[in-house]
Coordinates of C-alpha atoms in Angstrom, one line a residue:
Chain A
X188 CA -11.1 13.7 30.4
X189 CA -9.0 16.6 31.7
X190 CA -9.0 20.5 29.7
X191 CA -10.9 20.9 26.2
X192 CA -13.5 18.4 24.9
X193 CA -12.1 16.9 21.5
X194 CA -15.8 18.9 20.4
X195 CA -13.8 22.3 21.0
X196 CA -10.0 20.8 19.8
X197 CA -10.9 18.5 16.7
X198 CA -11.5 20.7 13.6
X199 CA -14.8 20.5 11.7
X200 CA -15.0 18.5 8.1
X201 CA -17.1 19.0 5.6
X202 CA -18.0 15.3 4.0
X203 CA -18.9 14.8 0.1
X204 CA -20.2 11.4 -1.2
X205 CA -20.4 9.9 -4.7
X206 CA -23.5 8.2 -4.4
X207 CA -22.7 6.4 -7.6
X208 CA -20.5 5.5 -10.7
X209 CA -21.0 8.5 -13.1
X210 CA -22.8 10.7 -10.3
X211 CA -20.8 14.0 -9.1
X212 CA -19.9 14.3 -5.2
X213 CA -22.5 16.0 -3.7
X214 CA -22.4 17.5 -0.2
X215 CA -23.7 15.3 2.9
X216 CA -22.7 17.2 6.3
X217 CA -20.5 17.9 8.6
X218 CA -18.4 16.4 11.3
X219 CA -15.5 16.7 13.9
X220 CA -12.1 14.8 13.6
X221 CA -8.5 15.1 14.7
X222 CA -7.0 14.6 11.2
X223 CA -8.3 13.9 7.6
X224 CA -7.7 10.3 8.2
X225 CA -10.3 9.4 11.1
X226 CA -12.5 12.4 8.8
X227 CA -12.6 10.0 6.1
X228 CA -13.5 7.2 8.4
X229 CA -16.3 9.2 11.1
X230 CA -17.7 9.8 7.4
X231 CA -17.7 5.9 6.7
X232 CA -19.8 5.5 9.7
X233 CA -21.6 8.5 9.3
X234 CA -22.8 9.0 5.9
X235 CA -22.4 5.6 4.0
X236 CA -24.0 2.9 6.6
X237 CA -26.6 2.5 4.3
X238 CA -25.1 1.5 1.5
X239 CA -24.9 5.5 0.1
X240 CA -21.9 6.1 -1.5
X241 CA -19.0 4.7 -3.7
X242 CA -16.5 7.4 -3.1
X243 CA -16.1 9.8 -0.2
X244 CA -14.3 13.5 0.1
X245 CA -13.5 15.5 3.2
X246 CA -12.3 19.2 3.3
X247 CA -11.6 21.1 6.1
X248 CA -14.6 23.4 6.4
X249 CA -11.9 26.3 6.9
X250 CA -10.8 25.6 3.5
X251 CA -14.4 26.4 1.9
X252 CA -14.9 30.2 0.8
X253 CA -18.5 30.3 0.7
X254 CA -20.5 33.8 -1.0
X255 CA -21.6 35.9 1.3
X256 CA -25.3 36.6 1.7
X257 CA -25.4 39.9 1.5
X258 CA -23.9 39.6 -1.8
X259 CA -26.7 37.1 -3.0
X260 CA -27.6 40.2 -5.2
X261 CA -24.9 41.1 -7.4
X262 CA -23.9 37.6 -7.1
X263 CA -26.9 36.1 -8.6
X264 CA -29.7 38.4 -9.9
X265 CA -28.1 39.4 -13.1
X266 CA -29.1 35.7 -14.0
X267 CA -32.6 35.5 -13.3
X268 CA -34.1 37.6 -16.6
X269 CA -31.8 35.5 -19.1
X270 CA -33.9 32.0 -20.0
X271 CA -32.0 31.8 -23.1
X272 CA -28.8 30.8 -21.1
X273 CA -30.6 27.9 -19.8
X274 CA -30.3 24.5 -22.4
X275 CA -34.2 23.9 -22.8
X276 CA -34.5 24.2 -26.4
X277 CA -33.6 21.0 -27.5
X278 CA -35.2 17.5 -26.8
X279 CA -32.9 15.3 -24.4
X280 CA -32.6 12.0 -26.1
X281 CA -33.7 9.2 -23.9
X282 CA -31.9 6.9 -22.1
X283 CA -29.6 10.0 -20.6
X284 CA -29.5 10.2 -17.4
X285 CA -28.7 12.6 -14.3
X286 CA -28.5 15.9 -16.9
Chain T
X267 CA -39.6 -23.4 27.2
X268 CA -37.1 -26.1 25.3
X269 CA -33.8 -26.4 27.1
X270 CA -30.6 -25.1 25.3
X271 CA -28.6 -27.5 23.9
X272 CA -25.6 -28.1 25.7
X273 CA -22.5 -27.2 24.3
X274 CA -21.4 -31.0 25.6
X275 CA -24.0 -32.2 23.3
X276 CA -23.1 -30.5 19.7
X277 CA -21.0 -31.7 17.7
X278 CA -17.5 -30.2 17.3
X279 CA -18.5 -28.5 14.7
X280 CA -21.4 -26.8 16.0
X281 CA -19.5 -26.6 19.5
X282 CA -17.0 -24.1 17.7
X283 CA -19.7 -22.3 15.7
X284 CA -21.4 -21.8 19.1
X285 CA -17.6 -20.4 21.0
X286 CA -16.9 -17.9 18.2
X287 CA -21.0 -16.6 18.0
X288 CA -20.6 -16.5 21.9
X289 CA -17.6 -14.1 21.1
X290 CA -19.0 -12.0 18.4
X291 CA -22.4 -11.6 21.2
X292 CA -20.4 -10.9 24.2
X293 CA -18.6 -8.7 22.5
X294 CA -21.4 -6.5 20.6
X295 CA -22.7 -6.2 23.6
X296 CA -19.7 -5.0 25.4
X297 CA -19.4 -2.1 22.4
X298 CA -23.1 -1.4 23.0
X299 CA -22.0 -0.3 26.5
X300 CA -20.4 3.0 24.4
X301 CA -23.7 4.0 22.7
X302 CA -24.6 7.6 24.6
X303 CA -21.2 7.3 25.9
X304 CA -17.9 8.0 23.9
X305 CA -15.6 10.8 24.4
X306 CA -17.5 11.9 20.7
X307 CA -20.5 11.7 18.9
X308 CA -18.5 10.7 15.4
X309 CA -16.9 7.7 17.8
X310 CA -20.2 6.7 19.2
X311 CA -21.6 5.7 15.9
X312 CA -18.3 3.7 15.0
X313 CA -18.5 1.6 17.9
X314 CA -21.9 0.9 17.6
X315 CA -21.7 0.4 14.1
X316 CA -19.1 -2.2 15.0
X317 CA -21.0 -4.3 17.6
X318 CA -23.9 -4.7 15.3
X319 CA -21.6 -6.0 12.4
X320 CA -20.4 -8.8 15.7
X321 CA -24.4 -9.0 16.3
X322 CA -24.8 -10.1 12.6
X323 CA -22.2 -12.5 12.9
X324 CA -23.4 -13.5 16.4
X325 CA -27.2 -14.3 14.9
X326 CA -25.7 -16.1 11.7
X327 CA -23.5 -18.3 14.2
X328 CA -25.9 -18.9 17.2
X329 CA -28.9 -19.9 15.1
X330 CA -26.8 -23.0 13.5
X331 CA -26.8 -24.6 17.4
X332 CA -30.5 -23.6 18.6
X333 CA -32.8 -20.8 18.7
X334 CA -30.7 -17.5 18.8
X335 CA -33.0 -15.5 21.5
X336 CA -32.8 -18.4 24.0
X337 CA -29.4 -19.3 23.3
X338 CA -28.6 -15.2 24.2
X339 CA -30.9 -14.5 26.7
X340 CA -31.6 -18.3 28.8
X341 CA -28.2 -19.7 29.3
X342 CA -26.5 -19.0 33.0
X343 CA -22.7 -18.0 33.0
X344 CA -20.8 -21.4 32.5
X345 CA -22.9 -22.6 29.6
X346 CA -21.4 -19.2 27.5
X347 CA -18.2 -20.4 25.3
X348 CA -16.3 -16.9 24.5
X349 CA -12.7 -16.0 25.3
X350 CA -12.5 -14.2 28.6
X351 CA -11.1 -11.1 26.4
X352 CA -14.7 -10.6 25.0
X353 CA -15.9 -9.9 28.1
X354 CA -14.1 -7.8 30.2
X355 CA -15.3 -4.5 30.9
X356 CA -15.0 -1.5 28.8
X357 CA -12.5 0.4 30.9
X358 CA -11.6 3.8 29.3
X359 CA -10.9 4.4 25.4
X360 CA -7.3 2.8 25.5
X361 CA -8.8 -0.2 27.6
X362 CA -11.4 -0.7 24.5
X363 CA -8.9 0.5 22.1
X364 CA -6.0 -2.0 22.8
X365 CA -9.1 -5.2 22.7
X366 CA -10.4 -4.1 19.9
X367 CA -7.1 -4.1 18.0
X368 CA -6.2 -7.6 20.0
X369 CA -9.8 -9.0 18.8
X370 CA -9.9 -7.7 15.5
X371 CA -6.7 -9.1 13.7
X372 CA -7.3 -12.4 15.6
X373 CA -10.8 -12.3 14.0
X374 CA -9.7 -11.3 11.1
X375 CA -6.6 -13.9 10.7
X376 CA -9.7 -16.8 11.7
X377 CA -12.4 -15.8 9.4
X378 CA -9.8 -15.5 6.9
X379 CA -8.3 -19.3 7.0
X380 CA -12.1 -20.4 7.9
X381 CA -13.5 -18.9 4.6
X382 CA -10.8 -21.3 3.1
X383 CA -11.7 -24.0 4.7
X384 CA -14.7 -24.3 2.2
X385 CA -16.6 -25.7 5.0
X386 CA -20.1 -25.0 6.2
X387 CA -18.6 -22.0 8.1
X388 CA -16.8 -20.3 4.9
X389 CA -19.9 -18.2 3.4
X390 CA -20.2 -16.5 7.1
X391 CA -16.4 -16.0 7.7
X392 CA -16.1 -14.7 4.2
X393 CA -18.4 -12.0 4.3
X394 CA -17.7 -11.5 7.8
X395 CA -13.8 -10.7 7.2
X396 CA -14.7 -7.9 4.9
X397 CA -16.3 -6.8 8.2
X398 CA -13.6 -7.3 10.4
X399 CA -10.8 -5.4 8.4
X400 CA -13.2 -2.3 8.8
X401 CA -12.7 -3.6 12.9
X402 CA -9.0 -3.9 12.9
X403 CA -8.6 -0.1 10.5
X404 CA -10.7 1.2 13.0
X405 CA -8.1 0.1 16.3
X406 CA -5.2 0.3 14.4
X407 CA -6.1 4.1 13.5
X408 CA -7.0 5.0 17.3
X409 CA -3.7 3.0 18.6
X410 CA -1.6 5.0 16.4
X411 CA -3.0 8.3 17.3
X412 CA -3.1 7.3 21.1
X413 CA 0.2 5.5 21.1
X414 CA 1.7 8.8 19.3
X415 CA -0.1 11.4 20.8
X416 CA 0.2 13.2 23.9
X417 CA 2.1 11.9 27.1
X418 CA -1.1 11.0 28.9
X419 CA -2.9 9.1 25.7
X420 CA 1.1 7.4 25.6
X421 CA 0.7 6.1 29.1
X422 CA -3.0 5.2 29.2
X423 CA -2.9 3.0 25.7
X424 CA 0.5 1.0 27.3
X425 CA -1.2 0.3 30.2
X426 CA -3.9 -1.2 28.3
X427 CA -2.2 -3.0 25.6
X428 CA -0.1 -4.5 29.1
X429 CA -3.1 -4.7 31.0
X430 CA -5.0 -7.4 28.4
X431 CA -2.0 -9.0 27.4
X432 CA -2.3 -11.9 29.2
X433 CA -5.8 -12.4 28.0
X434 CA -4.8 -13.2 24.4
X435 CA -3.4 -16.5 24.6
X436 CA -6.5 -18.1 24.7
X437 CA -7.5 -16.7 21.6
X438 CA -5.1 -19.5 19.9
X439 CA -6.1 -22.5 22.0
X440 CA -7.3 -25.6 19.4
X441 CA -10.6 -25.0 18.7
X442 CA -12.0 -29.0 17.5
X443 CA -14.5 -28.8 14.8
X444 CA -13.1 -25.7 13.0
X445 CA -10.8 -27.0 10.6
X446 CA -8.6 -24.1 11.2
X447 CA -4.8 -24.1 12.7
X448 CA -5.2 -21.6 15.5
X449 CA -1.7 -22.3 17.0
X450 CA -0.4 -21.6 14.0
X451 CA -1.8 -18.2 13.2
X452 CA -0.3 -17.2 16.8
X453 CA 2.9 -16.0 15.6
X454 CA 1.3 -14.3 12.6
X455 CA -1.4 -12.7 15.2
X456 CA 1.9 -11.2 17.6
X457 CA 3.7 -9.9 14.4
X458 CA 0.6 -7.6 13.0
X459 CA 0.3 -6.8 16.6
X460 CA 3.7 -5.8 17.2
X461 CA 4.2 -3.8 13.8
X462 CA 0.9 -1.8 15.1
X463 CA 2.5 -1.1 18.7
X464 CA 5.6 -0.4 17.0
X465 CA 4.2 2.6 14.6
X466 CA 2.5 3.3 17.7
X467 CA 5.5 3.8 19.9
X468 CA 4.1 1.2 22.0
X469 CA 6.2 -1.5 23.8
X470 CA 4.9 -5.0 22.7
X471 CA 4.3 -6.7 26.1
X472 CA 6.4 -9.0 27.6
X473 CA 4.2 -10.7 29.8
X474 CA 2.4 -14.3 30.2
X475 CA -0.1 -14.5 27.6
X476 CA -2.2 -16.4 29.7
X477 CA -4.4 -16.4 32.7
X478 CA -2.5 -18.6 36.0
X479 CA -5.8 -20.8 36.2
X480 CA -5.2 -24.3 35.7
X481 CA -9.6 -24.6 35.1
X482 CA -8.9 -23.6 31.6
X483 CA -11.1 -20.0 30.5
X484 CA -13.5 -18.5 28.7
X485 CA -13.7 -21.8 26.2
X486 CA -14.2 -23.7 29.1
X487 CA -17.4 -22.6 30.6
X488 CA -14.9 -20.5 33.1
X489 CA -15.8 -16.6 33.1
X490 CA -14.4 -13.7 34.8
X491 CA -16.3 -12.0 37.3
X492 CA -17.9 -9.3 35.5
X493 CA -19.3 -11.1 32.7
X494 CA -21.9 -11.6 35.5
X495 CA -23.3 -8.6 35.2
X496 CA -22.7 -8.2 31.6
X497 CA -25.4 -11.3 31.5
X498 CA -27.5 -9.2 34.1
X499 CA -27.9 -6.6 32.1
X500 CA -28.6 -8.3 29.0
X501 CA -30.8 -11.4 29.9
X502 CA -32.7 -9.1 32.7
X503 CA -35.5 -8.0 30.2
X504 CA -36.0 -11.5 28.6
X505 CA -36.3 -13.0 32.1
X506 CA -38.5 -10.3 33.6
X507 CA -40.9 -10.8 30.1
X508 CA -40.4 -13.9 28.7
X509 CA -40.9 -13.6 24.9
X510 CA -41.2 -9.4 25.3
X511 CA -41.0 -7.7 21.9
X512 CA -41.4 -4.4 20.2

């Protein structure tokens, strides 16, 4: 293979798999791919072999703005001292599932 | 040790299960070559991940006509039953590319008529075409990219899909025992083919579809000359340590 290793010239994906019916996407990793076609099917192989997932997303990893660490203050601090934003005060009838 | 059973000896039906697991194991083990290997680590897993769906089928198939280990690792060159296209190296990308795509809509074209045959063969080839359509996206995918890519990737995958060309022939040859038409999914077999190569940019080749040798092929107990080794490498463990596990 002659100049750049597909490594350096494929862009990097970022994969999310439904693991189930009812279940929200939840992040699984990362790979490389030439296109968001073979993304979707390097995350087949990848992330599903085992029988993980119903439903798979890919987004180019340029396209997620993440928060900064050095934000992580301002960003999230203000929530720590406020419990009674969080729903624990009622029972959770049973047979719900995943809340 | 009990000898194999001869593919003489089986019955037709048997016979054919025995040629298409001898496929399906060539094959996988052919793709297994890639593991460590491909041009990337994403592609390295899909390869594999494919010859271990052929192993699968390979096990299934083998075990109805002996024991599967001895059947794999104890039989010499002419006893094997694949199509010569199993068998031949790896080349480069395009090389594996261009069989894969060859292999996969034939496979998937047989398994599909076999699961309708509602013979004994119908539970494997049904689950097993599931399989094979993940086989045949896979090819078609890198064909079109390769076919429609750059100049080099253009040339390489055209000399492939010329270069194997006259291998596929004998994937149609009458197969007694399957209960399944293969002449007649021939022309079915060249138009997917074609509409691939076509989307690809890809000239269909014009070639004979066939090897010049009167001896028959692959089918036939005749083998090219690197299957050979391909049988070195894979029986040399078993013969070194009979019965070695881990």
């Amino acid at each position: 293979m002659s100049g750049q290793s597909p490594q350096d010239a494929w862009p990097l994906w970022e994969v999310f798999v439904r693991g189930r019916r009812g279940l929200s996407h939840t992040h699984a990793g990362s790979l490389h791919a030439p296109d968001a076609q073979m993304a979707l099917r390097n995350a087949r192989d990848l992330y599903t072999r085992r029988a993980e997932g119903v439903s798979i997303w890919v987004v180019p990893s340029t396209a997620i703005t993440a928060s900064s660490p050095d934000e992580k203050d301002p960003f999230f601090e203000p929530a720590a001292d406020k419990p009674y934003r969080h729903p624990t005060f009622y029972e959770i009838p049973e047979g719900v599932k995943h809340l | 040790m009990t000898p194999v059973t001869a593919a003489e000896s089986l019955t037709p039906e048997l016979a054919a299960a025995r040629a298409l697991g001898d496929d399906a194991l060539v094959l996988a083990q052919r793709l297994g070559e890639w593991a460590g290997d491909a041009p990337v680590l994403e592609e390295d897993v899909a390869l594999t991940n494919i010859a271990l769906d052929l192993l699968g089928q390979a096990r299934t198939l083998l075990s109805l006509t002996g024991d599967e280990d001895e059947l794999a690792f104890l039989r010499e060159e002419h006893e094997f039953r694949n199509v010569q296209l199993a068998e031949l190296p790896i080349g480069d990308f395009a090389d594996t590319t261009a069989r894969q795509l060859y292999f996969s809509v034939y496979q998937e074209l047989l398994y599909a008529a076999l699961a309708d045959t509602g013979g004994a063969l119908a539970p494997l080839a049904a689950k097993a075409v599931v399989e094979v359509a993940y086989h045949r996206d896979h090819a078609e995918q890198w064909t079109l990219r390769l076919g429609d890519g750059t100049e080099e990737s253009h040339r390489r995958m055209q000399r492939a899909v010329d270069g194997l060309w006259r291998y596929t022939g004998e994937l149609f040859e009458p197969l007694d025992g399957l209960g399944v038409d293969l002449p007649g999914l021939h022309p079915v077999w060249r138009e997917r083919v074609a509409d691939v190569l076509g989307r690809a940019t890809l000239t269909v080749p014009g070639g004979p579809d066939r090897t010049p040798w009167a001896a028959g092929a692959g089918r036939q107990g005749v083998h090219t000359e690197a299957f050979g080794r391909l049988l070195a490498e894979m029986q040399y463990l078993h013969r070194a340590h009979p019965g070695a596990s881990w």
